[in-house]
Short mmCIF file of C-alpha atoms in Angstrom, two decimals:
data_model
loop_
_atom_site.label_atom_id
_atom_site.label_comp_id
_atom_site.label_asym_id
_atom_site.label_seq_id
_atom_site.Cartn_x
_atom_site.Cartn_y
_atom_site.Cartn_z
CA UNK M 41 -19.35 11.82 6.02
CA UNK M 42 -20.24 9.65 2.90
CA UNK M 43 -19.05 11.04 -0.22
CA UNK M 44 -19.52 9.90 -3.93
CA UNK M 45 -16.62 7.86 -4.05
CA UNK M 46 -15.34 6.80 -7.37
CA UNK M 47 -12.86 3.78 -7.83
CA UNK M 48 -11.38 2.12 -10.73
CA UNK M 49 -12.82 -1.62 -11.23
CA UNK M 50 -9.93 -3.52 -12.95
CA UNK M 51 -12.93 -6.12 -13.96
CA UNK M 52 -14.87 -3.47 -15.83
CA UNK M 53 -11.91 -1.20 -16.93
CA UNK M 54 -13.71 1.92 -15.50
CA UNK M 55 -14.20 3.82 -12.69
CA UNK M 56 -17.42 3.25 -10.76
CA UNK M 57 -19.39 4.59 -8.09
CA UNK M 58 -18.64 2.70 -4.74
CA UNK M 59 -21.77 1.34 -3.66
CA UNK M 60 -21.52 -1.52 -0.85
CA UNK M 61 -23.42 -4.65 -1.26
CA UNK M 62 -24.45 -4.28 2.45
CA UNK M 63 -23.97 -0.94 3.53
CA UNK M 64 -22.69 0.23 6.28
CA UNK M 65 -20.67 -2.80 6.25
CA UNK M 66 -17.78 -3.15 3.67
CA UNK M 67 -15.73 -6.19 3.05
CA UNK M 68 -12.17 -5.95 1.76
CA UNK M 69 -9.74 -8.67 0.96
CA UNK M 70 -6.12 -7.73 -0.09
CA UNK M 71 -3.30 -10.05 -0.95
CA UNK M 72 -0.76 -10.05 1.58
CA UNK M 73 3.26 -11.08 1.48
CA UNK M 74 4.75 -14.49 0.92
CA UNK M 75 6.89 -14.50 4.03
CA UNK M 76 10.24 -15.97 2.98
CA UNK M 77 12.43 -12.60 3.19
CA UNK M 78 12.50 -9.20 4.34
CA UNK M 79 9.67 -7.05 3.17
CA UNK M 80 10.90 -4.19 0.12
CA UNK M 81 9.71 -1.25 -1.05
CA UNK M 82 7.35 -3.49 -3.30
CA UNK M 83 5.76 -4.70 -0.55
CA UNK M 84 5.10 -1.17 0.72
CA UNK M 85 3.06 0.08 -1.87
CA UNK M 86 0.09 -2.18 -2.01
CA UNK M 87 0.09 -1.99 2.08
CA UNK M 88 0.06 1.99 1.70
CA UNK M 89 -2.43 1.87 -1.12
CA UNK M 90 -4.92 -0.32 0.60
CA UNK M 91 -4.55 1.51 4.11
CA UNK M 92 -5.34 4.72 2.63
CA UNK M 93 -8.48 3.03 1.20
CA UNK M 94 -9.26 1.49 4.42
CA UNK M 95 -8.65 4.94 6.37
CA UNK M 96 -11.06 6.50 3.73
CA UNK M 97 -13.92 4.20 3.95
CA UNK M 98 -13.84 4.11 7.69
CA UNK M 99 -13.64 8.02 7.67
CA UNK M 100 -16.72 8.07 5.48
CA UNK M 101 -18.80 5.97 8.31
CA UNK M 102 -18.33 2.52 6.87
CA UNK M 103 -17.57 -0.61 9.09
CA UNK M 104 -14.83 -1.97 7.14
CA UNK M 105 -13.88 -5.65 7.77
CA UNK M 106 -10.38 -5.63 6.17
CA UNK M 107 -8.70 -9.13 5.65
CA UNK M 108 -5.28 -9.30 4.47
CA UNK M 109 -3.43 -13.00 4.14
CA UNK M 110 -0.14 -14.20 5.11
CA UNK M 111 0.88 -16.72 2.70
CA UNK M 112 3.06 -19.45 4.44
CA UNK M 113 2.55 -22.47 2.16
CA UNK M 114 1.84 -23.27 -1.45
CA UNK M 115 3.46 -20.34 -3.49
CA UNK M 116 5.87 -22.16 -5.49
CA UNK M 117 8.75 -20.81 -7.44
CA UNK M 118 8.12 -18.56 -10.43
CA UNK M 119 4.24 -18.78 -9.58
CA UNK M 120 4.27 -22.07 -11.38
CA UNK M 121 2.96 -25.58 -10.26
CA UNK M 122 6.33 -27.31 -9.98
CA UNK M 123 9.41 -26.47 -8.24
CA UNK M 124 10.08 -25.62 -4.76
CA UNK M 125 7.65 -23.69 -2.17
CA UNK M 126 9.42 -20.65 -1.50
CA UNK M 127 9.33 -21.03 2.24
CA UNK M 128 10.52 -24.65 2.08
CA UNK M 129 13.28 -23.72 0.08
CA UNK M 130 14.37 -20.78 2.55
CA UNK M 131 13.93 -23.26 5.29
CA UNK M 132 16.33 -25.84 4.01
CA UNK M 133 19.03 -23.02 3.30
CA UNK M 134 18.90 -21.69 6.80
CA UNK M 135 18.31 -25.22 8.45
CA UNK M 136 15.21 -24.28 10.02
CA UNK M 137 11.70 -25.34 10.47
CA UNK M 138 9.58 -23.76 7.69
CA UNK M 139 7.08 -21.99 10.23
CA UNK M 140 10.16 -20.72 11.77
CA UNK M 141 11.22 -18.79 8.82
CA UNK M 142 7.44 -18.17 8.39
CA UNK M 143 7.07 -16.48 11.71
CA UNK M 144 10.32 -14.71 11.46
CA UNK M 145 9.56 -12.96 8.21
CA UNK M 146 5.89 -12.42 9.38
CA UNK M 147 7.29 -10.25 12.56
CA UNK M 148 9.47 -8.49 10.20
CA UNK M 149 6.74 -7.62 7.92
CA UNK M 150 4.81 -6.14 10.82
CA UNK M 151 7.63 -4.10 12.08
CA UNK M 152 7.85 -2.54 8.86
CA UNK M 153 4.45 -2.01 8.34
CA UNK M 154 4.18 -0.40 11.57
CA UNK M 155 6.98 1.99 10.90
CA UNK M 156 5.22 3.12 7.73
CA UNK M 157 2.07 3.82 9.80
CA UNK M 158 0.07 1.11 8.09
CA UNK M 159 -2.75 0.11 10.15
CA UNK M 160 -3.09 -3.42 11.06
CA UNK M 161 -6.06 -5.14 8.75
CA UNK M 162 -9.22 -6.52 10.89
CA UNK M 163 -8.40 -10.26 10.43
CA UNK M 164 -4.90 -11.41 8.97
CA UNK M 165 -5.44 -15.27 8.29
CA UNK M 166 -2.51 -17.56 7.57
CA UNK M 167 -2.70 -20.13 4.60
CA UNK M 168 -1.57 -22.98 6.98
CA UNK M 169 -4.28 -22.20 9.30
CA UNK M 170 -6.96 -22.70 6.70
CA UNK M 171 -5.93 -26.06 4.91
CA UNK M 172 -9.60 -27.44 5.67
CA UNK M 173 -11.30 -24.84 4.13
CA UNK M 174 -9.27 -25.07 1.24
CA UNK M 175 -9.90 -28.73 0.75
CA UNK M 176 -13.56 -27.92 0.94
CA UNK M 177 -13.01 -25.32 -1.75
CA UNK M 178 -11.20 -28.09 -3.88
CA UNK M 179 -14.14 -30.58 -3.45
CA UNK M 180 -16.66 -28.22 -4.41
CA UNK M 181 -14.88 -27.48 -7.81
CA UNK M 182 -14.49 -31.11 -8.08
CA UNK M 183 -18.27 -31.98 -7.45
CA UNK M 184 -19.31 -29.45 -9.79
CA UNK M 185 -17.12 -30.99 -12.72
CA UNK M 186 -14.37 -28.16 -13.08
CA UNK M 187 -11.51 -30.20 -11.49
CA UNK M 188 -9.86 -33.64 -12.20
CA UNK M 189 -7.62 -35.74 -10.05
CA UNK M 190 -4.16 -37.04 -11.34
CA UNK M 191 -1.48 -38.91 -9.57
CA UNK M 192 -2.93 -37.46 -6.32
CA UNK M 193 -2.86 -33.98 -7.35
CA UNK M 194 -5.74 -32.01 -8.33
CA UNK M 195 -5.99 -29.46 -11.21
CA UNK M 196 -8.73 -27.05 -12.37
CA UNK M 197 -10.02 -27.84 -15.84
CA UNK M 198 -9.76 -24.53 -17.48
CA UNK M 199 -10.73 -25.57 -20.80
CA UNK M 200 -14.07 -26.97 -19.49
CA UNK M 201 -14.45 -24.01 -17.18
CA UNK M 202 -14.08 -21.57 -20.31
CA UNK M 203 -16.79 -23.29 -22.40
CA UNK M 204 -19.38 -22.47 -19.82
CA UNK M 205 -18.00 -19.23 -18.51
CA UNK M 206 -15.01 -17.35 -19.61
CA UNK M 207 -11.44 -17.54 -18.34
CA UNK M 208 -9.79 -14.09 -18.52
CA UNK M 209 -12.48 -11.74 -17.66
CA UNK M 210 -10.00 -9.82 -15.38
CA UNK M 211 -6.86 -9.79 -17.33
CA UNK M 212 -8.58 -9.54 -20.80
CA UNK M 213 -6.67 -12.88 -22.02
CA UNK M 214 -8.20 -15.43 -24.10
CA UNK M 215 -7.68 -19.22 -23.48
CA UNK M 216 -6.08 -20.02 -26.70
CA UNK M 217 -3.15 -17.06 -26.19
CA UNK M 218 -2.87 -18.51 -22.74
CA UNK M 219 -2.02 -22.00 -23.81
CA UNK M 220 0.05 -20.97 -26.86
CA UNK M 221 2.19 -18.93 -24.42
CA UNK M 222 2.44 -20.88 -21.42
CA UNK M 223 5.71 -22.17 -20.40
CA UNK M 224 6.68 -26.07 -20.58
CA UNK M 225 6.73 -27.26 -17.11
CA UNK M 226 7.93 -30.20 -15.48
CA UNK M 227 4.75 -32.24 -14.30
CA UNK M 228 2.64 -31.05 -17.43
CA UNK M 229 1.84 -34.55 -18.06
CA UNK M 230 -0.21 -34.82 -15.10
CA UNK M 231 -2.52 -31.91 -16.68
CA UNK M 232 -4.91 -32.28 -19.34
CA UNK M 233 -3.90 -28.79 -20.69
CA UNK M 234 -0.88 -26.55 -20.23
CA UNK M 235 -3.23 -23.95 -18.75
CA UNK M 236 -4.79 -26.08 -16.03
CA UNK M 237 -3.67 -24.89 -12.55
CA UNK M 238 -3.20 -26.82 -9.38
CA UNK M 239 -5.88 -26.90 -6.76
CA UNK M 240 -3.93 -29.51 -4.41
CA UNK M 241 -0.52 -31.02 -5.17
CA UNK M 242 0.69 -34.19 -3.96
CA UNK M 243 3.81 -33.86 -1.86
CA UNK M 244 6.86 -35.55 -2.80
CA UNK M 245 8.79 -37.49 -0.46
CA UNK M 246 11.13 -34.79 0.60
CA UNK M 247 8.47 -31.89 0.81
CA UNK M 248 8.15 -31.11 4.22
CA UNK M 249 4.78 -29.20 4.57
CA UNK M 250 1.98 -31.52 3.99
CA UNK M 251 -1.51 -32.25 5.03
CA UNK M 252 -3.82 -35.30 4.54
CA UNK M 253 -6.49 -35.04 2.24
CA UNK M 254 -9.15 -37.06 0.17
CA UNK M 255 -6.43 -37.25 -2.96
CA UNK M 256 -3.13 -37.46 -1.16
CA UNK M 257 -0.69 -36.30 1.56
CA UNK M 258 0.07 -33.01 0.17
CA UNK M 259 -0.65 -29.13 0.38
CA UNK M 260 -2.99 -26.69 -1.33
CA UNK M 261 -2.32 -24.69 -4.54
CA UNK M 262 -1.42 -21.17 -4.18
CA UNK M 263 -4.61 -19.55 -5.59
CA UNK M 264 -6.83 -21.61 -3.17
CA UNK M 265 -6.07 -19.67 -0.10
CA UNK M 266 -7.47 -16.30 -0.87
CA UNK M 267 -10.68 -17.88 -2.50
CA UNK M 268 -11.10 -19.54 0.55
CA UNK M 269 -10.18 -17.41 3.25
CA UNK M 270 -12.16 -14.40 1.51
CA UNK M 271 -15.19 -16.37 1.53
CA UNK M 272 -14.82 -17.67 5.20
CA UNK M 273 -14.45 -13.91 6.63
CA UNK M 274 -16.31 -12.02 4.23
CA UNK M 275 -19.13 -14.26 2.59
CA UNK M 276 -19.92 -15.50 -0.76
CA UNK M 277 -20.32 -12.24 -2.15
CA UNK M 278 -18.01 -9.19 -0.95
CA UNK M 279 -16.94 -5.80 -2.10
CA UNK M 280 -13.31 -5.11 -2.63
CA UNK M 281 -10.50 -7.56 -3.46
CA UNK M 282 -7.42 -5.78 -3.76
CA UNK M 283 -3.56 -6.22 -4.74
CA UNK M 284 -0.62 -5.38 -6.99
CA UNK M 285 -1.29 -5.35 -10.76
CA UNK M 286 1.37 -8.61 -10.89
CA UNK M 287 -1.19 -10.53 -9.37
CA UNK M 288 -3.99 -9.78 -11.96
CA UNK M 289 -2.68 -12.85 -13.96
CA UNK M 290 -2.63 -15.70 -13.00
CA UNK M 291 -3.40 -15.35 -9.25
CA UNK M 292 -6.59 -13.39 -9.27
CA UNK M 293 -7.89 -14.68 -12.55
CA UNK M 294 -7.72 -17.94 -10.90
CA UNK M 295 -9.33 -16.60 -7.81
CA UNK M 296 -12.47 -15.59 -10.06
CA UNK M 297 -12.64 -18.82 -11.95
CA UNK M 298 -12.46 -20.72 -8.50
CA UNK M 299 -15.19 -18.71 -7.04
CA UNK M 300 -17.40 -19.22 -10.07
CA UNK M 301 -16.65 -22.68 -10.27
CA UNK M 302 -17.44 -23.45 -6.54
CA UNK M 303 -20.43 -21.37 -6.11
CA UNK M 304 -21.93 -20.60 -9.74
CA UNK M 305 -21.10 -16.64 -9.50
CA UNK M 306 -18.35 -14.47 -8.48
CA UNK M 307 -17.49 -13.32 -5.14
CA UNK M 308 -16.17 -10.08 -5.96
CA UNK M 309 -17.83 -6.58 -6.99
CA UNK M 310 -14.74 -4.37 -7.29
CA UNK M 311 -11.32 -5.54 -8.29
CA UNK M 312 -8.50 -2.81 -7.22
CA UNK M 313 -4.76 -2.98 -8.11
CA UNK M 314 -1.74 -0.84 -7.49
CA UNK M 315 0.97 -0.64 -10.00
CA UNK M 316 4.58 -1.53 -9.66
CA UNK M 317 7.40 -0.14 -7.93
CA UNK M 318 10.15 -0.42 -10.53
CA UNK M 319 13.98 0.20 -10.86
CA UNK M 320 15.42 1.38 -14.08
CA UNK M 321 11.91 0.38 -15.60
CA UNK M 322 11.91 -3.31 -14.32
CA UNK M 323 9.49 -4.47 -11.35
CA UNK M 324 11.10 -4.58 -8.10
CA UNK M 325 10.97 -7.97 -6.56
CA UNK M 326 12.55 -10.87 -4.85
CA UNK M 327 12.39 -13.25 -7.58
CA UNK M 328 14.21 -10.79 -9.91
CA UNK M 329 16.71 -9.84 -7.25
CA UNK M 330 16.50 -6.08 -7.59
CA UNK M 331 14.91 -5.36 -4.71
CA UNK M 332 15.92 -3.19 -1.61
CA UNK M 333 14.49 -3.93 1.85
CA UNK M 334 12.40 -1.73 3.86
CA UNK M 335 14.98 -1.82 6.57
CA UNK M 336 18.01 -0.94 4.14
CA UNK M 337 15.72 2.15 2.97
CA UNK M 338 15.67 3.02 6.78
CA UNK M 339 19.49 2.58 7.55
CA UNK M 340 20.71 3.57 4.14
CA UNK M 341 22.83 -0.04 3.95
CA UNK M 342 22.46 -0.68 0.31
CA UNK M 343 24.99 0.34 -2.39
CA UNK M 344 22.08 1.98 -4.53
CA UNK M 345 21.21 4.38 -1.77
CA UNK M 346 22.99 7.67 -1.28
CA UNK M 347 21.48 7.96 2.19
CA UNK M 348 19.08 6.58 4.55
CA UNK M 349 15.31 7.48 4.11
CA UNK M 350 12.95 7.70 7.09
CA UNK M 351 9.46 5.89 6.99
CA UNK M 352 7.49 8.68 6.42
CA UNK M 353 9.82 9.61 3.62
CA UNK M 354 8.85 6.38 1.88
CA UNK M 355 5.16 6.76 2.60
CA UNK M 356 5.26 10.22 1.09
CA UNK M 357 7.26 8.95 -1.82
CA UNK M 358 4.80 6.24 -2.51
CA UNK M 359 1.65 8.78 -2.04
CA UNK M 360 3.29 11.38 -4.27
CA UNK M 361 2.12 9.08 -7.23
CA UNK M 362 -1.39 7.97 -7.95
CA UNK M 363 -1.76 4.25 -6.96
CA UNK M 364 -2.35 3.01 -10.62
CA UNK M 365 0.59 4.84 -11.93
CA UNK M 366 4.34 3.40 -11.92
CA UNK M 367 6.78 4.62 -9.52
CA UNK M 368 10.37 4.34 -10.54
CA UNK M 369 12.85 4.31 -7.71
CA UNK M 370 15.97 6.63 -7.86
CA UNK M 371 17.78 8.73 -4.81
CA UNK M 372 16.59 12.08 -6.39
CA UNK M 373 12.67 11.06 -6.31
CA UNK M 374 13.43 10.09 -2.67
CA UNK M 375 15.38 13.11 -1.90
CA UNK M 376 12.47 15.28 -3.24
CA UNK M 377 10.15 13.22 -1.35
CA UNK M 378 12.05 13.92 1.97
CA UNK M 379 11.83 17.75 1.30
CA UNK M 380 8.26 17.74 0.29
CA UNK M 381 7.53 15.64 3.57
CA UNK M 382 9.62 18.14 5.84
CA UNK M 383 7.99 20.94 3.85
CA UNK M 384 4.47 19.73 5.13
CA UNK M 385 5.70 18.75 8.53
CA UNK M 386 7.16 22.44 9.17
CA UNK M 387 4.34 24.06 7.76
CA UNK M 388 1.77 22.26 10.21
CA UNK M 389 4.28 22.94 12.97
CA UNK M 390 4.38 26.64 11.93
CA UNK M 391 0.45 27.03 12.06
CA UNK M 392 1.19 27.47 15.99
CA UNK M 393 3.18 30.50 15.18
CA UNK M 394 0.71 32.12 12.71
CA UNK M 395 -0.37 35.60 14.11
CA UNK M 396 -4.19 35.78 14.51
CA UNK M 397 -6.19 38.98 13.22
CA UNK M 398 -9.63 40.03 14.00
CA UNK M 399 -10.51 39.18 10.27
CA UNK M 400 -9.05 37.31 7.05
CA UNK M 401 -8.23 38.62 4.04
CA UNK M 402 -10.41 37.77 1.14
CA UNK M 403 -8.05 35.47 -0.40
CA UNK M 404 -7.25 33.47 2.49
CA UNK M 405 -10.71 33.12 3.47
CA UNK M 406 -11.68 31.74 -0.03
CA UNK M 407 -8.91 29.51 -0.11
CA UNK M 408 -9.43 28.09 3.37
CA UNK M 409 -13.33 27.62 2.85
CA UNK M 410 -12.62 25.48 -0.15
CA UNK M 411 -9.65 23.58 0.77
CA UNK M 412 -11.56 20.73 2.45
CA UNK M 413 -13.87 20.16 -0.38
CA UNK M 414 -11.14 20.14 -2.89
CA UNK M 415 -9.20 17.48 -0.92
CA UNK M 416 -12.55 15.54 -0.71
CA UNK M 417 -12.86 15.90 -4.57
CA UNK M 418 -9.37 14.52 -4.99
CA UNK M 419 -9.84 11.61 -2.66
CA UNK M 420 -13.46 10.73 -4.17
CA UNK M 421 -11.71 10.52 -7.65
CA UNK M 422 -10.19 7.04 -7.31
CA UNK M 423 -7.83 7.96 -4.34
CA UNK M 424 -5.88 10.87 -6.16
CA UNK M 425 -3.38 11.36 -3.25
CA UNK M 426 -0.74 13.31 -5.38
CA UNK M 427 -3.60 16.27 -5.95
CA UNK M 428 -4.40 16.00 -2.08
CA UNK M 429 -0.64 16.53 -1.27
CA UNK M 430 -0.62 19.36 -3.88
CA UNK M 431 -3.55 21.26 -2.17
CA UNK M 432 -1.49 20.78 1.16
CA UNK M 433 1.62 22.24 -0.65
CA UNK M 434 -0.83 25.10 -1.29
CA UNK M 435 -1.57 25.44 2.08
CA UNK M 436 1.72 25.42 3.35
CA UNK M 437 2.58 28.51 0.99
CA UNK M 438 -0.46 30.11 2.85
CA UNK M 439 1.42 29.39 6.03
CA UNK M 440 4.51 31.10 5.17
CA UNK M 441 2.53 34.20 3.70
CA UNK M 442 0.84 34.61 6.96
CA UNK M 443 4.08 34.32 8.96
CA UNK M 444 5.65 36.87 6.82
CA UNK M 445 2.63 39.35 7.35
CA UNK M 446 1.78 38.99 3.56
CA UNK M 447 -1.88 37.62 4.30
CA UNK M 448 -4.16 37.57 7.47
CA UNK M 449 -6.40 34.88 9.11
CA UNK M 450 -8.87 35.01 11.81
CA UNK M 451 -9.11 32.54 14.58
CA UNK M 452 -11.97 30.54 13.21
CA UNK M 453 -10.22 30.06 9.81
CA UNK M 454 -7.09 29.26 11.45
CA UNK M 455 -8.62 26.43 13.17
CA UNK M 456 -10.36 25.47 10.08
CA UNK M 457 -7.10 25.23 8.35
CA UNK M 458 -5.45 22.99 10.93
CA UNK M 459 -8.23 20.89 11.17
CA UNK M 460 -7.99 20.16 7.61
CA UNK M 461 -4.55 19.70 7.66
CA UNK M 462 -4.80 17.14 10.10
CA UNK M 463 -7.47 15.31 8.56
CA UNK M 464 -5.94 14.60 5.26
CA UNK M 465 -2.29 14.67 6.00
CA UNK M 466 -2.54 12.59 9.25
CA UNK M 467 -5.79 10.89 9.52
CA UNK M 468 -6.16 9.81 5.80
CA UNK M 469 -2.81 9.88 4.00
CA UNK M 470 -1.35 8.42 7.43
CA UNK M 471 1.70 10.74 7.38
CA UNK M 472 3.19 11.52 11.10
CA UNK M 473 5.66 13.71 12.59
CA UNK M 474 9.00 12.02 12.84
CA UNK M 475 11.83 13.05 15.41
CA UNK M 476 14.02 15.28 13.30
CA UNK M 477 11.05 17.79 12.20
CA UNK M 478 10.69 21.01 13.96
CA UNK M 479 7.91 19.90 16.49
CA UNK M 480 9.23 18.34 19.66
CA UNK M 481 9.02 20.24 23.14
CA UNK M 482 12.53 21.60 22.93
CA UNK M 483 11.53 23.72 19.53
CA UNK M 484 8.36 24.66 21.01
CA UNK M 485 10.04 26.27 24.02
CA UNK M 486 12.36 27.95 21.71
CA UNK M 487 9.72 29.21 19.23
CA UNK M 488 8.76 32.45 20.65
CA UNK M 489 12.62 33.50 21.37
CA UNK M 490 13.65 32.86 17.92
CA UNK M 491 10.67 34.72 16.34
CA UNK M 492 11.72 37.55 18.74
CA UNK M 493 15.49 37.36 17.63
CA UNK M 494 14.13 37.45 13.85
CA UNK M 495 11.79 40.28 14.27
CA UNK M 496 15.04 42.15 15.40
CA UNK M 497 16.79 40.81 12.43
CA UNK M 498 13.87 42.09 10.23
CA UNK M 499 14.39 45.39 11.55
CA UNK M 500 18.14 45.53 10.95
CA UNK M 501 17.82 44.46 7.56
CA UNK M 502 14.83 47.10 7.04
CA UNK M 503 17.26 49.70 8.56
CA UNK M 504 20.02 48.22 6.03
CA UNK M 505 22.00 47.17 9.12
CA UNK M 506 23.59 44.05 7.32
CA UNK M 507 26.38 43.39 9.76
CA UNK M 508 23.79 42.99 12.61
CA UNK M 509 21.31 40.92 10.48
CA UNK M 510 24.39 38.81 9.23
CA UNK M 511 25.64 38.53 13.10
CA UNK M 512 21.95 37.29 14.01
CA UNK M 513 21.88 34.74 11.38
CA UNK M 514 25.24 33.38 12.09
CA UNK M 515 24.41 33.17 15.74
CA UNK M 516 21.26 31.13 15.20
CA UNK M 517 23.12 28.96 12.95
CA UNK M 518 25.96 28.26 15.50
CA UNK M 519 23.22 27.32 18.05
CA UNK M 520 21.68 24.76 15.72
CA UNK M 521 19.13 26.76 13.95
CA UNK M 522 18.69 27.11 10.18
CA UNK M 523 17.48 30.10 8.86
CA UNK M 524 16.04 30.81 5.33
CA UNK M 525 15.02 33.76 3.35
CA UNK M 526 12.49 32.90 0.95
CA UNK M 527 10.09 34.63 -1.18
CA UNK M 528 7.44 34.05 0.98
CA UNK M 529 9.57 35.50 4.00
CA UNK M 530 11.59 34.05 6.60
CA UNK M 531 11.59 30.33 7.86
CA UNK M 532 13.46 28.52 10.29
CA UNK M 533 14.06 24.96 11.67
CA UNK M 534 16.30 23.68 14.51
CA UNK M 535 18.72 21.00 13.02
CA UNK M 536 19.65 17.87 15.16
#
């Protein structure tokens, strides 16, 4: 069902009603990983953010072509125009071919994303597979007078472009400040201005990854790949371009300039950016050396981790904050996420044990009938996933009340509650049950027996027969069942 969906457009700095250029088709491009190391928590956030967007757009009935690239050439150290290619440097250290490095870490990235239940994109192009398209882009920019050749390299003429258009529309920066704050780099003598960026780099003698071009044997600049591949698969104009906030400048700013310089107008209607994962207030990243890989989270094999955290705990942790807000890593926050995730999964499992009445009480009926639209309203307000989760927690509270016979629900309302839970928790937020929650076949078989025993315990407590009550609880604990008396009633789960 189509909703009035608001998304925050970084370009205009406001929320806008999403209106596709060619409905029902939607084109979405998201910057993927540079594959020279294991994926870390910082990679998980954009992947999960735009996975939720992908799921929601499809749910609204749009035909979405989702393109997420693999950067396997041209991304130099420190995002600069000089220094080593990140993949080449790793290849030399490990005495492997660069493509072995790229393939190995691409596979590792896919494995981690699969564990996080991130859907695969429609198309996943590699930069090395689109060198011809990048060369064509460079030639167009040269032909239009916004680039120049220097010693076999080609640079974008930012000053000239800024006179005719504006460099800095996305980041809000002005060229004067950019030039004054640019770092002094090796090879700047090849450039007319410090702010100019490479479209094509002549390869040095030791550079392994190189291709023939009209200008030199070399390789494309980092910024070219997304402009070239976005245009190839989504056309000259498409709806959404996404990525992390750290890409706003220079990468996405340069993408806009390249598109305008090559075709006379922008390619992208909506620019969306997720905020960073931080550790002690500092961005998590490979270049900073402060990252924790996803595999380390899943196994607990890192000195900063007090335990292992499952993929769904990580997904829940990321979705518990709005995608445009910062998320600071801590063991306490992850443990809270683990408990929150387990609470939702347990509540969903407990729906199977809720007693069905001939009619709902009024409060239950009102809550269930409003729940779906409340969740939709949160999603439509720029993907407010924390609000959706809070509403599902309210549903979990209702489930506990129903089990404790403090509320009643009819069959139709129960079916609606279950369907709403499944739609938002599983289909749209992308959570799923993991081994270790009380939802496998063995526990289902024990369910009725445990409930019967707990009814006997409840009767013993009502009769103030505390010895029998405690004996039943202890016997269940010895059998592996954890029983908790809460203000909402008795809950139980089977510990592994």
